[in-house]
mmCIF file of C-alpha atoms in Angstrom:
data_model
loop_
_atom_site.group_PDB
_atom_site.id
_atom_site.type_symbol
_atom_site.label_atom_id
_atom_site.label_comp_id
_atom_site.label_asym_id
_atom_site.label_seq_id
_atom_site.Cartn_x
_atom_site.Cartn_y
_atom_site.Cartn_z
ATOM 1 C CA MET W 1078 -44.274 47.342 -48.095
ATOM 2 C CA PRO W 1079 -44.908 43.717 -47.413
ATOM 3 C CA PHE W 1080 -48.448 42.496 -46.911
ATOM 4 C CA LEU W 1081 -48.417 39.676 -44.362
ATOM 5 C CA ARG W 1082 -51.006 36.943 -44.121
ATOM 6 C CA PHE W 1083 -50.846 34.667 -41.075
ATOM 7 C CA ASP W 1084 -52.707 31.361 -41.090
ATOM 8 C CA LEU W 1085 -53.050 29.915 -37.603
ATOM 9 C CA ILE W 1086 -54.792 27.010 -35.926
ATOM 10 C CA GLU W 1087 -57.470 28.150 -33.498
ATOM 11 C CA GLY W 1088 -56.677 28.255 -29.800
ATOM 12 C CA ARG W 1089 -54.434 31.284 -29.305
ATOM 13 C CA SER W 1090 -55.497 34.188 -27.111
ATOM 14 C CA ASP W 1091 -55.768 37.719 -28.497
ATOM 15 C CA ALA W 1092 -52.632 38.627 -26.517
ATOM 16 C CA GLU W 1093 -50.691 35.733 -28.071
ATOM 17 C CA VAL W 1094 -51.745 36.759 -31.562
ATOM 18 C CA GLN W 1095 -50.838 40.398 -30.906
ATOM 19 C CA ARG W 1096 -47.386 39.384 -29.633
ATOM 20 C CA LEU W 1097 -46.854 37.248 -32.747
ATOM 21 C CA LEU W 1098 -47.762 40.220 -34.970
ATOM 22 C CA ASP W 1099 -45.595 42.658 -33.026
ATOM 23 C CA VAL W 1100 -42.516 40.414 -33.020
ATOM 24 C CA THR W 1101 -42.907 39.684 -36.719
ATOM 25 C CA HIS W 1102 -43.125 43.383 -37.528
ATOM 26 C CA GLU W 1103 -40.055 44.164 -35.409
ATOM 27 C CA VAL W 1104 -38.072 41.519 -37.301
ATOM 28 C CA LEU W 1105 -39.379 42.785 -40.642
ATOM 29 C CA VAL W 1106 -38.219 46.335 -39.857
ATOM 30 C CA GLU W 1107 -34.846 45.100 -38.630
ATOM 31 C CA THR W 1108 -33.966 42.572 -41.328
ATOM 32 C CA LEU W 1109 -35.771 43.730 -44.476
ATOM 33 C CA ARG W 1110 -35.387 47.426 -43.626
ATOM 34 C CA VAL W 1111 -39.106 48.092 -43.926
ATOM 35 C CA PRO W 1112 -40.244 51.495 -42.609
ATOM 36 C CA GLN W 1113 -41.851 51.299 -39.149
ATOM 37 C CA ARG W 1114 -45.267 52.464 -40.416
ATOM 38 C CA ASP W 1115 -45.384 49.919 -43.258
ATOM 39 C CA ARG W 1116 -47.496 47.456 -41.340
ATOM 40 C CA TYR W 1117 -50.132 45.425 -43.147
ATOM 41 C CA GLN W 1118 -51.009 42.176 -41.382
ATOM 42 C CA VAL W 1119 -54.052 39.918 -41.604
ATOM 43 C CA VAL W 1120 -54.666 36.896 -39.410
ATOM 44 C CA HIS W 1121 -56.794 33.958 -40.499
ATOM 45 C CA VAL W 1122 -57.680 31.394 -37.842
ATOM 46 C CA HIS W 1123 -58.691 27.898 -38.872
ATOM 47 C CA PRO W 1124 -60.036 24.788 -37.129
ATOM 48 C CA ARG W 1125 -57.316 22.113 -36.773
ATOM 49 C CA SER W 1126 -59.080 19.953 -39.364
ATOM 50 C CA ARG W 1127 -58.676 22.701 -41.997
ATOM 51 C CA VAL W 1128 -54.872 22.959 -41.851
ATOM 52 C CA VAL W 1129 -52.492 20.486 -43.457
ATOM 53 C CA ALA W 1130 -48.761 21.185 -43.186
ATOM 54 C CA LEU W 1131 -46.635 18.146 -43.843
ATOM 55 C CA ASP W 1132 -42.843 18.157 -43.549
ATOM 56 C CA THR W 1133 -41.977 17.959 -47.280
ATOM 57 C CA GLY W 1134 -39.832 14.940 -46.436
ATOM 58 C CA LEU W 1135 -37.548 16.920 -44.122
ATOM 59 C CA GLY W 1136 -38.597 15.186 -40.892
ATOM 60 C CA ILE W 1137 -39.975 18.400 -39.394
ATOM 61 C CA GLY W 1138 -42.666 17.872 -36.773
ATOM 62 C CA ARG W 1139 -45.545 20.314 -36.438
ATOM 63 C CA THR W 1140 -47.821 21.222 -33.535
ATOM 64 C CA ASP W 1141 -50.999 23.253 -33.155
ATOM 65 C CA LYS W 1142 -48.775 26.342 -32.659
ATOM 66 C CA LEU W 1143 -48.063 26.253 -36.407
ATOM 67 C CA VAL W 1144 -47.656 29.638 -38.107
ATOM 68 C CA MET W 1145 -47.965 29.742 -41.883
ATOM 69 C CA LEU W 1146 -46.803 33.166 -43.020
ATOM 70 C CA GLN W 1147 -47.140 34.501 -46.548
ATOM 71 C CA LEU W 1148 -45.449 37.798 -47.414
ATOM 72 C CA THR W 1149 -46.427 39.624 -50.572
ATOM 73 C CA SER W 1150 -43.585 42.008 -51.306
ATOM 74 C CA ARG W 1151 -41.539 43.917 -53.795
ATOM 75 C CA PRO W 1152 -38.357 42.006 -54.684
ATOM 76 C CA ARG W 1153 -35.932 41.536 -51.766
ATOM 77 C CA ASP W 1154 -32.297 40.539 -51.719
ATOM 78 C CA LYS W 1155 -31.715 36.826 -51.102
ATOM 79 C CA ALA W 1156 -29.399 37.473 -48.141
ATOM 80 C CA LEU W 1157 -32.024 39.712 -46.495
ATOM 81 C CA LYS W 1158 -34.665 37.001 -46.872
ATOM 82 C CA LEU W 1159 -32.392 34.368 -45.361
ATOM 83 C CA ASP W 1160 -31.682 36.687 -42.425
ATOM 84 C CA PHE W 1161 -35.415 37.311 -42.018
ATOM 85 C CA TYR W 1162 -36.153 33.568 -41.883
ATOM 86 C CA ARG W 1163 -33.458 32.949 -39.271
ATOM 87 C CA VAL W 1164 -34.141 35.940 -37.032
ATOM 88 C CA LEU W 1165 -37.917 35.466 -37.114
ATOM 89 C CA ALA W 1166 -37.581 31.803 -36.112
ATOM 90 C CA GLU W 1167 -35.278 32.768 -33.228
ATOM 91 C CA ARG W 1168 -37.468 35.634 -31.976
ATOM 92 C CA LEU W 1169 -40.766 33.770 -32.231
ATOM 93 C CA SER W 1170 -39.195 30.935 -30.280
ATOM 94 C CA SER W 1171 -37.876 33.161 -27.498
ATOM 95 C CA ALA W 1172 -40.722 35.703 -27.341
ATOM 96 C CA CYS W 1173 -43.755 33.578 -28.224
ATOM 97 C CA GLY W 1174 -42.807 29.970 -27.507
ATOM 98 C CA ILE W 1175 -43.250 29.022 -31.173
ATOM 99 C CA ALA W 1176 -40.772 26.354 -32.195
ATOM 100 C CA PRO W 1177 -38.804 26.976 -35.393
ATOM 101 C CA SER W 1178 -40.334 23.734 -36.707
ATOM 102 C CA ASP W 1179 -43.756 25.392 -36.477
ATOM 103 C CA LEU W 1180 -42.875 28.275 -38.798
ATOM 104 C CA VAL W 1181 -43.540 28.047 -42.535
ATOM 105 C CA ILE W 1182 -42.759 31.187 -44.576
ATOM 106 C CA ASN W 1183 -43.531 31.959 -48.217
ATOM 107 C CA PHE W 1184 -42.640 35.090 -50.202
ATOM 108 C CA VAL W 1185 -44.840 36.177 -53.112
ATOM 109 C CA ILE W 1186 -42.972 38.764 -55.168
ATOM 110 C CA ASN W 1187 -44.590 41.501 -57.232
ATOM 111 C CA ASP W 1188 -43.718 44.924 -58.678
ATOM 112 C CA ASP W 1189 -44.418 48.569 -57.900
ATOM 113 C CA GLU W 1190 -47.454 48.783 -60.202
ATOM 114 C CA ASP W 1191 -49.077 45.958 -58.216
ATOM 115 C CA TRP W 1192 -49.673 48.172 -55.160
ATOM 116 C CA SER W 1193 -52.346 50.751 -54.431
ATOM 117 C CA PHE W 1194 -52.555 52.075 -50.879
ATOM 118 C CA GLY W 1195 -55.836 53.827 -51.506
ATOM 119 C CA MET W 1196 -57.283 56.795 -53.339
ATOM 120 C CA GLY W 1197 -57.306 54.849 -56.619
ATOM 121 C CA ARG W 1198 -53.602 55.492 -57.245
ATOM 122 C CA ALA W 1199 -50.461 53.364 -57.491
ATOM 123 C CA GLN W 1200 -48.322 55.422 -55.092
ATOM 124 C CA PHE W 1201 -45.021 53.778 -56.006
ATOM 125 C CA ILE W 1202 -45.681 54.710 -59.651
ATOM 126 C CA THR W 1203 -46.978 58.238 -58.969
ATOM 127 C CA GLY W 1204 -43.937 58.989 -56.796
ATOM 128 C CA GLU W 1205 -45.954 59.501 -53.603
ATOM 129 C CA LEU W 1206 -43.938 56.613 -52.107
ATOM 130 C CA LYS W 1207 -40.348 55.687 -52.826
#
């Protein structure tokens, strides 16, 4: 169950944001094998002056269509993550007009006891979720 946090620069329509969320979830289900109903996404929109995303010396140009995506997740296989990066960049480019150079992704890994989906229980630990 990844928890996704999107940081965006203001200026996108609600429809554009919804398409971004939908495409990302589709890719997540396909590449990381996440169940369809495991969908936890939060969007934060910032003024342009509040976002700094340099190229880390790689010569990557950025635009105001920048998407900074942080996934908090249980551990995932390296090959699955690499596939996720590639497929998401391709799909966001074709479906949303977001250039691969405008996509920054970060995984934050945690364990089963770090999740509670409500009711004051850790459902991975109690066995309610596998």
